[in-house]
């Protein structure tokens, strides 16, 4: 491949990614505008106004998180070394950030009869990481689960410290169509969307899982995918140097 061809391909990819990103942000905001118009015009039953406002708030929060994804990507790729230095020295408490991330999806989950269930909500695990960045990881994972997991199933979260390594292991498990083994690594590539994702939701940024891996790499962590059963998807996060 010539240098010119590689540059053209990169430009096409960037424009496609941006177009998908804008689409993902504009659609929920249009829905919020429609809801507010209906409330102002008195077209929404009084008993459902609060519910509609809460739903609109969730959509706005989702848009904010999409924008944060793009902002993180732009800042990190500009100078990874400076970015790592700027976000060093902070401590994250688990499950605090897990609970915060899960709150974003209460309304969406309710519509699909889904909930995010943490097996252990009491044990306070700590890791050297920026809580805002780790929260973004879990928001991306829960967003992925709520979008693609089977209706009326739970997203299960398990946490524990591995004694041999002192690594904190966090498993996010959902019931969804299996991903072929040859794609287990590919799903973390920027812009990649599998056939199942495209079938269920026509457009998407293809940034979520890529950014999960990128953020975790800032703290020498990792994320992997496996399909233990035909309908079970497991994302395993590993963060070093944890304590309780």
mmCIF file of C-alpha atoms in Angstrom:
data_model
loop_
_atom_site.group_PDB
_atom_site.id
_atom_site.type_symbol
_atom_site.label_atom_id
_atom_site.label_comp_id
_atom_site.label_asym_id
_atom_site.label_seq_id
_atom_site.Cartn_x
_atom_site.Cartn_y
_atom_site.Cartn_z
ATOM 1 C CA UNK A 1 0.000 0.000 0.000
ATOM 2 C CA UNK A 2 1.413 3.405 -1.009
ATOM 3 C CA UNK A 3 1.775 6.221 1.509
ATOM 4 C CA UNK A 4 -0.834 8.247 -0.388
ATOM 5 C CA UNK A 5 -3.321 5.350 -0.348
ATOM 6 C CA UNK A 6 -2.742 4.793 3.378
ATOM 7 C CA UNK A 7 -3.376 8.495 4.024
ATOM 8 C CA UNK A 8 -6.590 8.424 1.983
ATOM 9 C CA UNK A 9 -7.827 5.331 3.833
ATOM 10 C CA UNK A 10 -7.081 7.010 7.170
ATOM 11 C CA UNK A 11 -9.000 10.116 6.112
ATOM 12 C CA UNK A 12 -12.016 8.076 4.965
ATOM 13 C CA UNK A 13 -11.966 6.128 8.240
ATOM 14 C CA UNK A 14 -11.764 9.334 10.309
ATOM 15 C CA UNK A 15 -14.659 10.923 8.429
ATOM 16 C CA UNK A 16 -16.784 7.778 8.745
ATOM 17 C CA UNK A 17 -16.040 7.565 12.463
ATOM 18 C CA UNK A 18 -16.912 11.223 12.943
ATOM 19 C CA UNK A 19 -20.140 10.867 10.960
ATOM 20 C CA UNK A 20 -21.206 7.913 13.106
ATOM 21 C CA UNK A 21 -20.229 9.791 16.248
ATOM 22 C CA UNK A 22 -22.276 12.864 15.297
ATOM 23 C CA UNK A 23 -25.236 10.625 14.449
ATOM 24 C CA UNK A 24 -25.049 8.975 17.869
ATOM 25 C CA UNK A 25 -25.084 12.371 19.614
ATOM 26 C CA UNK A 26 -27.664 14.161 17.445
ATOM 27 C CA UNK A 27 -30.360 11.465 17.584
ATOM 28 C CA UNK A 28 -30.787 11.464 21.398
ATOM 29 C CA UNK A 29 -30.647 15.280 21.504
ATOM 30 C CA UNK A 30 -33.392 15.499 18.893
ATOM 31 C CA UNK A 31 -35.477 13.149 21.018
ATOM 32 C CA UNK A 32 -34.897 15.372 24.069
ATOM 33 C CA UNK A 33 -35.974 18.462 22.084
ATOM 34 C CA UNK A 34 -39.137 16.640 21.008
ATOM 35 C CA UNK A 35 -39.941 15.626 24.574
ATOM 36 C CA UNK A 36 -39.455 19.168 25.895
ATOM 37 C CA UNK A 37 -41.638 20.585 23.120
ATOM 38 C CA UNK A 38 -44.395 18.118 24.001
ATOM 39 C CA UNK A 39 -44.183 19.001 27.700
ATOM 40 C CA UNK A 40 -44.298 22.755 27.003
ATOM 41 C CA UNK A 41 -47.263 22.315 24.665
ATOM 42 C CA UNK A 42 -49.102 20.216 27.239
ATOM 43 C CA UNK A 43 -49.159 17.073 25.083
ATOM 44 C CA UNK A 44 -47.665 14.863 27.817
ATOM 45 C CA UNK A 45 -50.022 13.450 30.494
ATOM 46 C CA UNK A 46 -49.305 15.123 33.828
ATOM 47 C CA UNK A 47 -48.627 11.790 35.521
ATOM 48 C CA UNK A 48 -45.800 10.936 33.117
ATOM 49 C CA UNK A 49 -43.999 14.308 32.956
ATOM 50 C CA UNK A 50 -41.417 13.375 35.605
ATOM 51 C CA UNK A 51 -40.714 10.049 33.904
ATOM 52 C CA UNK A 52 -40.250 11.763 30.530
ATOM 53 C CA UNK A 53 -37.920 14.359 32.041
ATOM 54 C CA UNK A 54 -35.823 11.635 33.699
ATOM 55 C CA UNK A 55 -35.634 9.768 30.402
ATOM 56 C CA UNK A 56 -34.478 12.959 28.664
ATOM 57 C CA UNK A 57 -31.842 13.518 31.336
ATOM 58 C CA UNK A 58 -30.501 10.012 30.724
ATOM 59 C CA UNK A 59 -30.247 10.736 27.006
ATOM 60 C CA UNK A 60 -28.348 13.968 27.648
ATOM 61 C CA UNK A 61 -25.973 12.194 30.050
ATOM 62 C CA UNK A 62 -25.366 9.555 27.399
ATOM 63 C CA UNK A 63 -24.443 12.280 24.889
ATOM 64 C CA UNK A 64 -22.061 13.818 27.431
ATOM 65 C CA UNK A 65 -20.313 10.467 27.837
ATOM 66 C CA UNK A 66 -19.969 10.066 24.074
ATOM 67 C CA UNK A 67 -18.325 13.475 23.891
ATOM 68 C CA UNK A 68 -16.016 12.544 26.767
ATOM 69 C CA UNK A 69 -14.971 9.460 24.816
ATOM 70 C CA UNK A 70 -13.965 11.607 21.873
ATOM 71 C CA UNK A 71 -12.254 14.176 24.109
ATOM 72 C CA UNK A 72 -10.237 11.462 25.848
ATOM 73 C CA UNK A 73 -9.188 9.980 22.518
ATOM 74 C CA UNK A 74 -8.066 13.358 21.180
ATOM 75 C CA UNK A 75 -6.135 14.318 24.328
ATOM 76 C CA UNK A 76 -4.481 10.954 24.851
ATOM 77 C CA UNK A 77 -3.349 10.433 21.269
ATOM 78 C CA UNK A 78 -1.876 13.962 21.152
ATOM 79 C CA UNK A 79 0.669 13.139 23.893
ATOM 80 C CA UNK A 80 0.256 9.849 25.835
ATOM 81 C CA UNK A 81 3.217 10.551 28.162
ATOM 82 C CA UNK A 82 1.900 13.906 29.371
ATOM 83 C CA UNK A 83 -1.589 12.445 29.701
ATOM 84 C CA UNK A 84 -0.316 9.608 31.908
ATOM 85 C CA UNK A 85 1.579 12.068 34.116
ATOM 86 C CA UNK A 86 -1.457 14.324 34.477
ATOM 87 C CA UNK A 87 -3.688 11.481 35.636
ATOM 88 C CA UNK A 88 -1.195 9.785 37.974
ATOM 89 C CA UNK A 89 -1.443 9.619 41.770
ATOM 90 C CA UNK A 90 -5.219 9.205 42.057
ATOM 91 C CA UNK A 91 -7.124 6.403 43.820
ATOM 92 C CA UNK A 92 -10.353 4.762 42.672
ATOM 93 C CA UNK A 93 -12.705 2.936 45.024
ATOM 94 C CA UNK A 94 -14.610 -0.071 43.677
ATOM 95 C CA UNK A 95 -17.614 -0.539 43.703
ATOM 96 C CA UNK A 96 -18.236 3.213 44.041
ATOM 97 C CA UNK A 97 -17.467 4.032 40.396
ATOM 98 C CA UNK A 98 -19.319 0.902 39.267
ATOM 99 C CA UNK A 99 -22.472 2.091 41.032
ATOM 100 C CA UNK A 100 -22.082 5.586 39.577
ATOM 101 C CA UNK A 101 -21.715 4.174 36.070
ATOM 102 C CA UNK A 102 -24.711 1.872 36.499
ATOM 103 C CA UNK A 103 -26.968 4.823 37.417
ATOM 104 C CA UNK A 104 -26.671 6.139 33.846
ATOM 105 C CA UNK A 105 -28.575 3.123 32.554
ATOM 106 C CA UNK A 106 -31.449 2.763 35.012
ATOM 107 C CA UNK A 107 -34.048 4.187 32.638
ATOM 108 C CA UNK A 108 -32.754 2.395 29.529
ATOM 109 C CA UNK A 109 -32.441 -0.859 31.442
ATOM 110 C CA UNK A 110 -35.961 -0.532 32.787
ATOM 111 C CA UNK A 111 -37.311 -0.293 29.250
ATOM 112 C CA UNK A 112 -35.547 -3.547 28.324
ATOM 113 C CA UNK A 113 -36.418 -5.193 31.661
ATOM 114 C CA UNK A 114 -32.712 -5.355 32.482
ATOM 115 C CA UNK A 115 -30.723 -4.373 35.538
ATOM 116 C CA UNK A 116 -27.053 -4.209 36.477
ATOM 117 C CA UNK A 117 -26.424 -6.510 39.436
ATOM 118 C CA UNK A 118 -23.230 -6.270 41.493
ATOM 119 C CA UNK A 119 -22.550 -9.503 43.342
ATOM 120 C CA UNK A 120 -20.521 -7.708 46.054
ATOM 121 C CA UNK A 121 -21.510 -4.092 46.763
ATOM 122 C CA UNK A 122 -19.883 -3.947 50.200
ATOM 123 C CA UNK A 123 -16.164 -4.726 49.857
ATOM 124 C CA UNK A 124 -14.184 -1.558 49.149
ATOM 125 C CA UNK A 125 -11.394 -2.330 46.717
ATOM 126 C CA UNK A 126 -8.891 0.404 45.865
ATOM 127 C CA UNK A 127 -6.595 0.857 42.863
ATOM 128 C CA UNK A 128 -4.212 3.580 41.731
ATOM 129 C CA UNK A 129 -6.289 5.117 38.943
ATOM 130 C CA UNK A 130 -8.337 8.198 38.104
ATOM 131 C CA UNK A 131 -11.976 7.502 39.114
ATOM 132 C CA UNK A 132 -13.308 9.623 36.233
ATOM 133 C CA UNK A 133 -11.420 7.516 33.690
ATOM 134 C CA UNK A 134 -12.402 4.187 35.231
ATOM 135 C CA UNK A 135 -16.016 5.328 35.434
ATOM 136 C CA UNK A 136 -15.830 5.919 31.687
ATOM 137 C CA UNK A 137 -14.651 2.324 31.191
ATOM 138 C CA UNK A 138 -17.661 0.950 33.053
ATOM 139 C CA UNK A 139 -20.078 3.331 31.351
ATOM 140 C CA UNK A 140 -18.833 2.063 27.996
ATOM 141 C CA UNK A 141 -19.160 -1.571 29.081
ATOM 142 C CA UNK A 142 -22.644 -1.128 30.554
ATOM 143 C CA UNK A 143 -23.721 0.781 27.459
ATOM 144 C CA UNK A 144 -22.501 -2.130 25.359
ATOM 145 C CA UNK A 145 -24.397 -4.591 27.564
ATOM 146 C CA UNK A 146 -27.670 -2.674 27.628
ATOM 147 C CA UNK A 147 -27.581 -2.259 23.848
ATOM 148 C CA UNK A 148 -26.710 -5.813 22.828
ATOM 149 C CA UNK A 149 -27.651 -8.167 25.686
ATOM 150 C CA UNK A 150 -30.864 -10.161 25.492
ATOM 151 C CA UNK A 151 -33.999 -8.479 26.780
ATOM 152 C CA UNK A 152 -35.065 -9.261 30.368
ATOM 153 C CA UNK A 153 -31.596 -10.477 31.408
ATOM 154 C CA UNK A 154 -29.222 -9.009 34.000
ATOM 155 C CA UNK A 155 -25.721 -7.654 33.585
ATOM 156 C CA UNK A 156 -23.694 -9.294 36.349
ATOM 157 C CA UNK A 157 -20.569 -7.693 37.857
ATOM 158 C CA UNK A 158 -18.117 -9.734 39.952
ATOM 159 C CA UNK A 159 -15.012 -8.335 41.682
ATOM 160 C CA UNK A 160 -12.152 -9.865 43.652
ATOM 161 C CA UNK A 161 -8.420 -9.480 44.255
ATOM 162 C CA UNK A 162 -6.271 -12.272 42.861
ATOM 163 C CA UNK A 163 -4.053 -13.365 45.768
ATOM 164 C CA UNK A 164 -1.123 -14.470 43.618
ATOM 165 C CA UNK A 165 -0.763 -11.128 41.813
ATOM 166 C CA UNK A 166 -2.704 -8.566 43.903
ATOM 167 C CA UNK A 167 -4.512 -7.661 40.689
ATOM 168 C CA UNK A 168 -8.124 -6.544 40.951
ATOM 169 C CA UNK A 169 -10.266 -8.636 38.603
ATOM 170 C CA UNK A 170 -13.636 -7.262 37.504
ATOM 171 C CA UNK A 171 -15.935 -9.403 35.379
ATOM 172 C CA UNK A 172 -18.841 -7.831 33.507
ATOM 173 C CA UNK A 173 -21.115 -10.624 32.266
ATOM 174 C CA UNK A 174 -24.162 -10.385 30.036
ATOM 175 C CA UNK A 175 -26.374 -12.726 28.049
ATOM 176 C CA UNK A 176 -26.011 -11.965 24.345
ATOM 177 C CA UNK A 177 -25.416 -13.563 20.969
ATOM 178 C CA UNK A 178 -21.921 -15.134 20.954
ATOM 179 C CA UNK A 179 -19.005 -13.399 19.249
ATOM 180 C CA UNK A 180 -16.904 -15.726 17.050
ATOM 181 C CA UNK A 181 -13.590 -16.560 18.722
ATOM 182 C CA UNK A 182 -11.580 -15.063 15.862
ATOM 183 C CA UNK A 183 -13.131 -11.658 16.700
ATOM 184 C CA UNK A 184 -12.431 -11.696 20.443
ATOM 185 C CA UNK A 185 -9.465 -9.331 19.989
ATOM 186 C CA UNK A 186 -10.818 -7.456 17.002
ATOM 187 C CA UNK A 187 -13.764 -6.016 18.953
ATOM 188 C CA UNK A 188 -11.289 -3.767 20.793
ATOM 189 C CA UNK A 189 -10.027 -2.176 17.582
ATOM 190 C CA UNK A 190 -11.059 1.401 16.878
ATOM 191 C CA UNK A 191 -14.099 1.640 14.631
ATOM 192 C CA UNK A 192 -14.857 -2.103 14.640
ATOM 193 C CA UNK A 193 -18.487 -3.183 14.913
ATOM 194 C CA UNK A 194 -19.451 -6.841 14.615
ATOM 195 C CA UNK A 195 -22.316 -8.215 12.533
ATOM 196 C CA UNK A 196 -24.542 -8.611 15.585
ATOM 197 C CA UNK A 197 -23.950 -4.993 16.637
ATOM 198 C CA UNK A 198 -24.763 -3.731 13.158
ATOM 199 C CA UNK A 199 -27.861 -5.910 12.965
ATOM 200 C CA UNK A 200 -29.267 -4.684 16.280
ATOM 201 C CA UNK A 201 -28.210 -1.036 15.948
ATOM 202 C CA UNK A 202 -27.490 0.280 12.470
ATOM 203 C CA UNK A 203 -25.049 3.011 13.481
ATOM 204 C CA UNK A 204 -22.437 3.315 16.196
ATOM 205 C CA UNK A 205 -19.111 4.974 16.891
ATOM 206 C CA UNK A 206 -17.026 1.802 17.315
ATOM 207 C CA UNK A 207 -15.101 3.689 20.012
ATOM 208 C CA UNK A 208 -16.415 2.279 23.301
ATOM 209 C CA UNK A 209 -14.389 -0.914 23.742
ATOM 210 C CA UNK A 210 -11.318 0.604 22.096
ATOM 211 C CA UNK A 211 -11.349 3.422 24.648
ATOM 212 C CA UNK A 212 -11.864 0.934 27.501
ATOM 213 C CA UNK A 213 -8.613 -0.771 26.558
ATOM 214 C CA UNK A 214 -6.805 2.531 26.011
ATOM 215 C CA UNK A 215 -7.820 3.933 29.407
ATOM 216 C CA UNK A 216 -6.837 0.742 31.217
ATOM 217 C CA UNK A 217 -3.446 0.768 29.501
ATOM 218 C CA UNK A 218 -2.757 4.127 31.208
ATOM 219 C CA UNK A 219 -2.621 2.164 34.490
ATOM 220 C CA UNK A 220 -0.958 -0.986 33.103
ATOM 221 C CA UNK A 221 -4.343 -2.706 33.202
ATOM 222 C CA UNK A 222 -6.062 -4.823 30.579
ATOM 223 C CA UNK A 223 -9.450 -5.931 29.292
ATOM 224 C CA UNK A 224 -10.273 -9.169 27.503
ATOM 225 C CA UNK A 225 -13.391 -10.816 26.137
ATOM 226 C CA UNK A 226 -14.470 -14.440 26.283
ATOM 227 C CA UNK A 227 -17.631 -16.393 25.582
ATOM 228 C CA UNK A 228 -17.795 -19.092 28.232
ATOM 229 C CA UNK A 229 -21.177 -20.353 27.021
ATOM 230 C CA UNK A 230 -23.167 -19.980 23.835
ATOM 231 C CA UNK A 231 -25.122 -17.004 25.178
ATOM 232 C CA UNK A 232 -22.725 -15.593 27.779
ATOM 233 C CA UNK A 233 -20.312 -12.741 27.111
ATOM 234 C CA UNK A 234 -17.620 -11.994 29.713
ATOM 235 C CA UNK A 235 -15.448 -8.894 29.776
ATOM 236 C CA UNK A 236 -12.593 -9.266 32.282
ATOM 237 C CA UNK A 237 -10.752 -6.193 33.542
ATOM 238 C CA UNK A 238 -7.410 -6.577 35.327
ATOM 239 C CA UNK A 239 -5.895 -3.715 37.353
ATOM 240 C CA UNK A 240 -2.575 -4.200 39.174
ATOM 241 C CA UNK A 241 -1.652 -3.267 42.754
ATOM 242 C CA UNK A 242 -5.093 -3.416 44.346
ATOM 243 C CA UNK A 243 -5.868 -3.404 48.051
ATOM 244 C CA UNK A 244 -8.976 -3.636 50.237
#
